[in-house]
């Protein structure tokens, strides 16, 4: 039994009034969304909003059936870290989730595996649920290193995560091949499923098959209304992490299908 998670990653898009408009419109589509995942769990909607929009999002998302998350946080709860955001404060403001290890954080902001692991820990300690992103670049895929890279990022990111976290369903994985993000190039459903199998096999070795079988693994990278159905049919894909298509209510809700 696994939940299906439809997760929006708005990145650095939308201002507070656009945020309010999105959730007002979202409330109009919730009645048409599935209640359950085809894997026997729940269908859930998450939105990772920019930190500056958080207050507007908390207010506007009330009654929208959406779980809110922050896209990034420092690993310390507070301190002299100019320009950073605290997971503890995000939790106080109403965040339920923290996104960690997105390839834009790893690539553009040079966040290492070790740094990522500290953030996973900080999010969990703050009482948030964590979505850990992993994924290979195009040269890594072409060199046949896809699984090696994903499993390295996974092992490093989960270094401090014990069974109790997975038992409490406080951690999910998002597989996002870097070459498919924002490029319009989507991994084929089979490529994505294969990477998910390797991730779940690793989770099973680490935490046991039962827990691994309950942990959602999302796919991200150019998920759009016209490719979502095929991806959803893959047995190991338990949700989507969506950038571009999550910005409009019509394209985001179209990804839910029958889930
Ligand atoms: P995309 O972004 O859907 O625009 O490819 C996905 C992501 O970066 O999470």
mmCIF file of C-alpha atoms and ligand atoms in Angstrom:
data_model
loop_
_atom_site.group_PDB
_atom_site.id
_atom_site.type_symbol
_atom_site.label_atom_id
_atom_site.label_comp_id
_atom_site.label_asym_id
_atom_site.label_seq_id
_atom_site.Cartn_x
_atom_site.Cartn_y
_atom_site.Cartn_z
ATOM 1 C CA UNK A 1 0.000 0.000 0.000
ATOM 2 C CA UNK A 2 1.474 3.325 -1.082
ATOM 3 C CA UNK A 3 0.202 6.882 -1.346
ATOM 4 C CA UNK A 4 0.319 8.770 -4.649
ATOM 5 C CA UNK A 5 1.843 12.231 -4.180
ATOM 6 C CA UNK A 6 1.310 14.987 -6.710
ATOM 7 C CA UNK A 7 3.881 17.610 -5.716
ATOM 8 C CA UNK A 8 4.351 21.103 -7.115
ATOM 9 C CA UNK A 9 7.774 22.719 -7.024
ATOM 10 C CA UNK A 10 7.156 26.365 -7.825
ATOM 11 C CA UNK A 11 10.851 27.236 -7.615
ATOM 12 C CA UNK A 12 11.265 31.048 -7.687
ATOM 13 C CA UNK A 13 7.889 31.678 -9.313
ATOM 14 C CA UNK A 14 4.775 33.511 -8.138
ATOM 15 C CA UNK A 15 4.268 36.461 -5.828
ATOM 16 C CA UNK A 16 1.785 36.510 -2.925
ATOM 17 C CA UNK A 17 -1.190 37.602 -5.025
ATOM 18 C CA UNK A 18 -0.483 34.934 -7.654
ATOM 19 C CA UNK A 19 -0.168 32.441 -4.808
ATOM 20 C CA UNK A 20 -3.581 33.421 -3.461
ATOM 21 C CA UNK A 21 -5.114 33.243 -6.942
ATOM 22 C CA UNK A 22 -3.684 29.751 -7.487
ATOM 23 C CA UNK A 23 -5.166 28.304 -4.303
ATOM 24 C CA UNK A 24 -8.515 30.031 -4.832
ATOM 25 C CA UNK A 25 -8.691 28.358 -8.254
ATOM 26 C CA UNK A 26 -7.356 25.056 -6.885
ATOM 27 C CA UNK A 27 -10.310 24.816 -4.505
ATOM 28 C CA UNK A 28 -12.490 24.681 -7.609
ATOM 29 C CA UNK A 29 -10.857 21.489 -8.894
ATOM 30 C CA UNK A 30 -10.431 19.467 -5.700
ATOM 31 C CA UNK A 31 -13.808 17.755 -5.998
ATOM 32 C CA UNK A 32 -12.643 16.168 -9.259
ATOM 33 C CA UNK A 33 -9.388 14.768 -7.863
ATOM 34 C CA UNK A 34 -8.992 11.096 -7.006
ATOM 35 C CA UNK A 35 -9.367 10.137 -3.341
ATOM 36 C CA UNK A 36 -7.101 7.118 -3.510
ATOM 37 C CA UNK A 37 -3.961 5.937 -5.215
ATOM 38 C CA UNK A 38 -4.160 2.835 -7.384
ATOM 39 C CA UNK A 39 -1.700 1.269 -4.910
ATOM 40 C CA UNK A 40 -4.250 1.280 -2.110
ATOM 41 C CA UNK A 41 -3.013 4.413 -0.369
ATOM 42 C CA UNK A 42 -4.163 8.019 -0.398
ATOM 43 C CA UNK A 43 -3.947 10.603 -3.170
ATOM 44 C CA UNK A 44 -2.201 13.685 -1.787
ATOM 45 C CA UNK A 45 -1.274 17.098 -3.174
ATOM 46 C CA UNK A 46 1.860 18.936 -1.998
ATOM 47 C CA UNK A 47 3.077 22.398 -2.915
ATOM 48 C CA UNK A 48 6.639 23.569 -2.348
ATOM 49 C CA UNK A 49 6.342 27.353 -2.363
ATOM 50 C CA UNK A 50 9.053 30.041 -2.283
ATOM 51 C CA UNK A 51 9.838 31.117 1.279
ATOM 52 C CA UNK A 52 8.701 34.692 0.712
ATOM 53 C CA UNK A 53 5.251 33.436 -0.275
ATOM 54 C CA UNK A 54 4.882 31.121 2.655
ATOM 55 C CA UNK A 55 2.605 33.289 4.781
ATOM 56 C CA UNK A 56 0.322 33.995 1.807
ATOM 57 C CA UNK A 57 0.250 30.293 0.942
ATOM 58 C CA UNK A 58 -0.656 29.176 4.476
ATOM 59 C CA UNK A 59 -3.539 31.586 4.491
ATOM 60 C CA UNK A 60 -4.792 30.932 0.975
ATOM 61 C CA UNK A 61 -4.390 27.148 1.048
ATOM 62 C CA UNK A 62 -6.740 26.648 3.977
ATOM 63 C CA UNK A 63 -9.425 24.219 2.886
ATOM 64 C CA UNK A 64 -7.603 23.477 -0.392
ATOM 65 C CA UNK A 65 -6.504 19.988 0.697
ATOM 66 C CA UNK A 66 -2.857 20.800 0.030
ATOM 67 C CA UNK A 67 0.200 20.038 2.188
ATOM 68 C CA UNK A 68 2.657 22.934 2.062
ATOM 69 C CA UNK A 69 6.420 22.686 2.009
ATOM 70 C CA UNK A 70 9.528 24.814 1.852
ATOM 71 C CA UNK A 71 11.970 24.315 -1.051
ATOM 72 C CA UNK A 72 15.125 24.662 1.007
ATOM 73 C CA UNK A 73 16.301 25.405 4.531
ATOM 74 C CA UNK A 74 19.570 25.823 6.375
ATOM 75 C CA UNK A 75 20.579 22.894 8.535
ATOM 76 C CA UNK A 76 20.820 25.027 11.659
ATOM 77 C CA UNK A 77 17.627 26.124 13.383
ATOM 78 C CA UNK A 78 18.910 29.695 13.749
ATOM 79 C CA UNK A 79 22.117 31.690 13.703
ATOM 80 C CA UNK A 80 24.331 34.024 11.736
ATOM 81 C CA UNK A 81 23.459 32.724 8.256
ATOM 82 C CA UNK A 82 22.540 35.789 6.243
ATOM 83 C CA UNK A 83 19.815 35.157 3.706
ATOM 84 C CA UNK A 84 18.978 31.629 4.850
ATOM 85 C CA UNK A 85 15.710 30.114 6.067
ATOM 86 C CA UNK A 86 15.069 27.934 9.093
ATOM 87 C CA UNK A 87 13.161 24.650 8.950
ATOM 88 C CA UNK A 88 12.018 25.267 12.518
ATOM 89 C CA UNK A 89 10.432 28.586 11.554
ATOM 90 C CA UNK A 90 8.857 27.010 8.481
ATOM 91 C CA UNK A 91 7.280 24.376 10.728
ATOM 92 C CA UNK A 92 5.978 27.077 13.085
ATOM 93 C CA UNK A 93 4.433 28.864 10.099
ATOM 94 C CA UNK A 94 2.547 25.771 8.999
ATOM 95 C CA UNK A 95 4.921 23.918 6.694
ATOM 96 C CA UNK A 96 4.584 20.150 6.702
ATOM 97 C CA UNK A 97 7.357 19.333 4.233
ATOM 98 C CA UNK A 98 10.918 20.215 3.318
ATOM 99 C CA UNK A 99 12.377 19.557 -0.127
ATOM 100 C CA UNK A 100 16.045 18.566 0.076
ATOM 101 C CA UNK A 101 18.703 17.844 -2.511
ATOM 102 C CA UNK A 102 16.943 19.229 -5.577
ATOM 103 C CA UNK A 103 19.386 19.208 -8.494
ATOM 104 C CA UNK A 104 19.211 23.007 -8.705
ATOM 105 C CA UNK A 105 20.463 23.151 -5.110
ATOM 106 C CA UNK A 106 23.135 20.550 -5.818
ATOM 107 C CA UNK A 107 24.190 22.038 -9.156
ATOM 108 C CA UNK A 108 23.622 25.801 -9.050
ATOM 109 C CA UNK A 109 24.308 26.239 -5.338
ATOM 110 C CA UNK A 110 27.017 23.590 -4.993
ATOM 111 C CA UNK A 111 25.330 21.649 -2.229
ATOM 112 C CA UNK A 112 27.257 18.472 -1.519
ATOM 113 C CA UNK A 113 25.949 15.075 -0.439
ATOM 114 C CA UNK A 114 27.151 15.836 3.093
ATOM 115 C CA UNK A 115 25.359 19.196 3.172
ATOM 116 C CA UNK A 116 22.219 17.516 1.842
ATOM 117 C CA UNK A 117 22.363 14.926 4.641
ATOM 118 C CA UNK A 118 22.516 17.686 7.253
ATOM 119 C CA UNK A 119 19.418 19.290 5.745
ATOM 120 C CA UNK A 120 17.494 16.001 5.749
ATOM 121 C CA UNK A 121 18.326 15.681 9.427
ATOM 122 C CA UNK A 122 17.399 19.290 10.181
ATOM 123 C CA UNK A 123 14.024 18.990 8.442
ATOM 124 C CA UNK A 124 13.152 15.823 10.329
ATOM 125 C CA UNK A 125 14.301 17.265 13.660
ATOM 126 C CA UNK A 126 12.134 20.327 13.026
ATOM 127 C CA UNK A 127 9.143 17.992 12.739
ATOM 128 C CA UNK A 128 8.800 18.241 8.973
ATOM 129 C CA UNK A 129 8.441 15.443 6.470
ATOM 130 C CA UNK A 130 11.268 15.330 3.946
ATOM 131 C CA UNK A 131 11.286 14.747 0.203
ATOM 132 C CA UNK A 132 14.829 13.807 -0.804
ATOM 133 C CA UNK A 133 15.697 14.315 -4.478
ATOM 134 C CA UNK A 134 18.273 12.247 -6.330
ATOM 135 C CA UNK A 135 19.160 12.069 -9.990
ATOM 136 C CA UNK A 136 21.918 11.718 -12.538
ATOM 137 C CA UNK A 137 23.192 14.218 -15.125
ATOM 138 C CA UNK A 138 23.288 13.395 -18.833
ATOM 139 C CA UNK A 139 27.044 12.599 -18.878
ATOM 140 C CA UNK A 140 26.530 10.306 -15.891
ATOM 141 C CA UNK A 141 23.675 8.488 -17.655
ATOM 142 C CA UNK A 142 25.706 8.186 -20.844
ATOM 143 C CA UNK A 143 28.595 6.762 -18.854
ATOM 144 C CA UNK A 144 26.275 4.081 -17.459
ATOM 145 C CA UNK A 145 26.421 5.527 -13.949
ATOM 146 C CA UNK A 146 22.725 6.215 -13.353
ATOM 147 C CA UNK A 147 22.153 3.748 -10.515
ATOM 148 C CA UNK A 148 25.562 4.379 -9.011
ATOM 149 C CA UNK A 149 24.894 8.132 -8.749
ATOM 150 C CA UNK A 150 21.349 7.736 -7.454
ATOM 151 C CA UNK A 151 22.346 5.202 -4.828
ATOM 152 C CA UNK A 152 25.324 7.287 -3.730
ATOM 153 C CA UNK A 153 23.074 10.331 -3.248
ATOM 154 C CA UNK A 154 20.513 8.167 -1.496
ATOM 155 C CA UNK A 155 23.001 6.551 0.881
ATOM 156 C CA UNK A 156 24.526 9.914 1.742
ATOM 157 C CA UNK A 157 21.178 11.678 2.151
ATOM 158 C CA UNK A 158 19.746 8.976 4.382
ATOM 159 C CA UNK A 159 22.852 8.484 6.485
ATOM 160 C CA UNK A 160 21.171 9.730 9.643
ATOM 161 C CA UNK A 161 17.664 8.444 8.878
ATOM 162 C CA UNK A 162 16.509 5.488 10.948
ATOM 163 C CA UNK A 163 13.670 3.031 10.445
ATOM 164 C CA UNK A 164 11.318 4.969 12.697
ATOM 165 C CA UNK A 165 11.254 7.832 10.182
ATOM 166 C CA UNK A 166 10.148 5.549 7.373
ATOM 167 C CA UNK A 167 7.745 3.740 9.672
ATOM 168 C CA UNK A 168 6.134 7.088 10.435
ATOM 169 C CA UNK A 169 5.956 7.861 6.664
ATOM 170 C CA UNK A 170 8.054 10.988 7.152
ATOM 171 C CA UNK A 171 10.355 10.532 4.201
ATOM 172 C CA UNK A 172 9.790 10.071 0.488
ATOM 173 C CA UNK A 173 12.196 9.994 -2.448
ATOM 174 C CA UNK A 174 11.967 11.916 -5.709
ATOM 175 C CA UNK A 175 13.956 10.596 -8.657
ATOM 176 C CA UNK A 176 14.675 13.470 -11.017
ATOM 177 C CA UNK A 177 17.101 12.862 -13.875
ATOM 178 C CA UNK A 178 18.837 16.242 -14.183
ATOM 179 C CA UNK A 179 18.735 16.125 -17.993
ATOM 180 C CA UNK A 180 14.931 15.946 -17.908
ATOM 181 C CA UNK A 181 14.319 18.944 -15.657
ATOM 182 C CA UNK A 182 12.875 21.954 -17.429
ATOM 183 C CA UNK A 183 14.172 20.659 -20.746
ATOM 184 C CA UNK A 184 11.021 19.086 -22.166
ATOM 185 C CA UNK A 185 12.979 15.793 -22.351
ATOM 186 C CA UNK A 186 11.155 13.316 -20.219
ATOM 187 C CA UNK A 187 12.672 9.995 -19.205
ATOM 188 C CA UNK A 188 10.788 7.190 -20.900
ATOM 189 C CA UNK A 189 8.386 5.479 -18.492
ATOM 190 C CA UNK A 190 10.657 2.425 -18.611
ATOM 191 C CA UNK A 191 13.820 4.443 -17.849
ATOM 192 C CA UNK A 192 12.100 6.069 -14.908
ATOM 193 C CA UNK A 193 10.673 2.803 -13.629
ATOM 194 C CA UNK A 194 14.071 1.112 -13.862
ATOM 195 C CA UNK A 195 15.696 3.813 -11.745
ATOM 196 C CA UNK A 196 12.862 3.507 -9.229
ATOM 197 C CA UNK A 197 13.390 -0.257 -9.002
ATOM 198 C CA UNK A 198 17.071 0.292 -8.165
ATOM 199 C CA UNK A 199 16.142 2.847 -5.509
ATOM 200 C CA UNK A 200 13.514 0.602 -3.933
ATOM 201 C CA UNK A 201 15.876 -2.364 -3.964
ATOM 202 C CA UNK A 202 18.438 -0.272 -2.102
ATOM 203 C CA UNK A 203 15.787 0.853 0.399
ATOM 204 C CA UNK A 204 14.784 -2.777 0.938
ATOM 205 C CA UNK A 205 18.377 -3.772 1.707
ATOM 206 C CA UNK A 206 18.682 -0.913 4.133
ATOM 207 C CA UNK A 207 15.306 -0.925 5.863
ATOM 208 C CA UNK A 208 13.616 -4.182 4.849
ATOM 209 C CA UNK A 209 11.221 -4.985 2.051
ATOM 210 C CA UNK A 210 8.049 -4.070 3.899
ATOM 211 C CA UNK A 211 9.138 -0.506 4.669
ATOM 212 C CA UNK A 212 10.669 -0.049 1.226
ATOM 213 C CA UNK A 213 7.386 -1.215 -0.271
ATOM 214 C CA UNK A 214 5.490 1.468 1.613
ATOM 215 C CA UNK A 215 7.806 4.375 0.749
ATOM 216 C CA UNK A 216 6.626 6.514 -2.161
ATOM 217 C CA UNK A 217 9.172 7.194 -4.915
ATOM 218 C CA UNK A 218 8.152 10.123 -7.117
ATOM 219 C CA UNK A 219 9.352 10.877 -10.624
ATOM 220 C CA UNK A 220 10.214 14.428 -11.699
ATOM 221 C CA UNK A 221 11.473 15.968 -14.917
ATOM 222 C CA UNK A 222 9.203 17.527 -17.565
ATOM 223 C CA UNK A 223 6.044 15.812 -16.357
ATOM 224 C CA UNK A 224 3.227 17.283 -18.449
ATOM 225 C CA UNK A 225 -0.437 16.478 -19.043
ATOM 226 C CA UNK A 226 0.456 14.624 -22.254
ATOM 227 C CA UNK A 227 2.993 12.224 -20.696
ATOM 228 C CA UNK A 228 1.591 11.816 -17.177
ATOM 229 C CA UNK A 229 -0.725 8.897 -17.928
ATOM 230 C CA UNK A 230 2.075 6.670 -19.240
ATOM 231 C CA UNK A 231 4.317 7.524 -16.306
ATOM 232 C CA UNK A 232 1.520 6.885 -13.806
ATOM 233 C CA UNK A 233 1.028 3.389 -15.221
ATOM 234 C CA UNK A 234 4.539 2.350 -14.193
ATOM 235 C CA UNK A 235 4.306 0.140 -11.117
ATOM 236 C CA UNK A 236 7.154 1.840 -9.258
ATOM 237 C CA UNK A 237 6.156 5.466 -9.880
ATOM 238 C CA UNK A 238 4.185 6.727 -6.894
ATOM 239 C CA UNK A 239 3.795 10.374 -7.746
ATOM 240 C CA UNK A 240 5.289 13.349 -9.529
ATOM 241 C CA UNK A 241 7.452 16.292 -8.547
ATOM 242 C CA UNK A 242 6.511 18.958 -11.039
ATOM 243 C CA UNK A 243 8.035 22.297 -11.943
ATOM 244 C CA UNK A 244 6.693 24.011 -15.083
ATOM 245 C CA UNK A 245 3.341 22.242 -15.289
ATOM 246 C CA UNK A 246 2.588 22.934 -11.610
ATOM 247 C CA UNK A 247 2.303 26.686 -12.097
ATOM 248 C CA UNK A 248 -1.173 26.619 -13.621
ATOM 249 C CA UNK A 249 -4.160 24.928 -11.994
ATOM 250 C CA UNK A 250 -5.315 23.385 -15.291
ATOM 251 C CA UNK A 251 -2.008 21.708 -16.164
ATOM 252 C CA UNK A 252 -1.257 20.659 -12.578
ATOM 253 C CA UNK A 253 -4.666 19.121 -11.896
ATOM 254 C CA UNK A 254 -4.503 17.319 -15.261
ATOM 255 C CA UNK A 255 -1.568 15.272 -13.918
ATOM 256 C CA UNK A 256 -3.724 13.549 -11.292
ATOM 257 C CA UNK A 257 -5.638 11.314 -13.695
ATOM 258 C CA UNK A 258 -7.227 8.408 -11.854
ATOM 259 C CA UNK A 259 -3.988 7.970 -9.829
HETATM 260 P P1 LIG B 1 10.063 20.446 -14.502
HETATM 261 O O1 LIG B 1 10.803 20.556 -13.058
HETATM 262 O O2 LIG B 1 8.750 19.736 -14.257
HETATM 263 O O3 LIG B 1 9.858 21.872 -14.938
HETATM 264 O O4 LIG B 1 10.963 19.676 -15.394
HETATM 265 C C1 LIG B 1 10.799 19.484 -12.168
HETATM 266 C C2 LIG B 1 11.585 19.833 -10.937
HETATM 267 O O5 LIG B 1 12.613 20.511 -11.055
HETATM 268 O O6 LIG B 1 11.225 19.436 -9.808
#
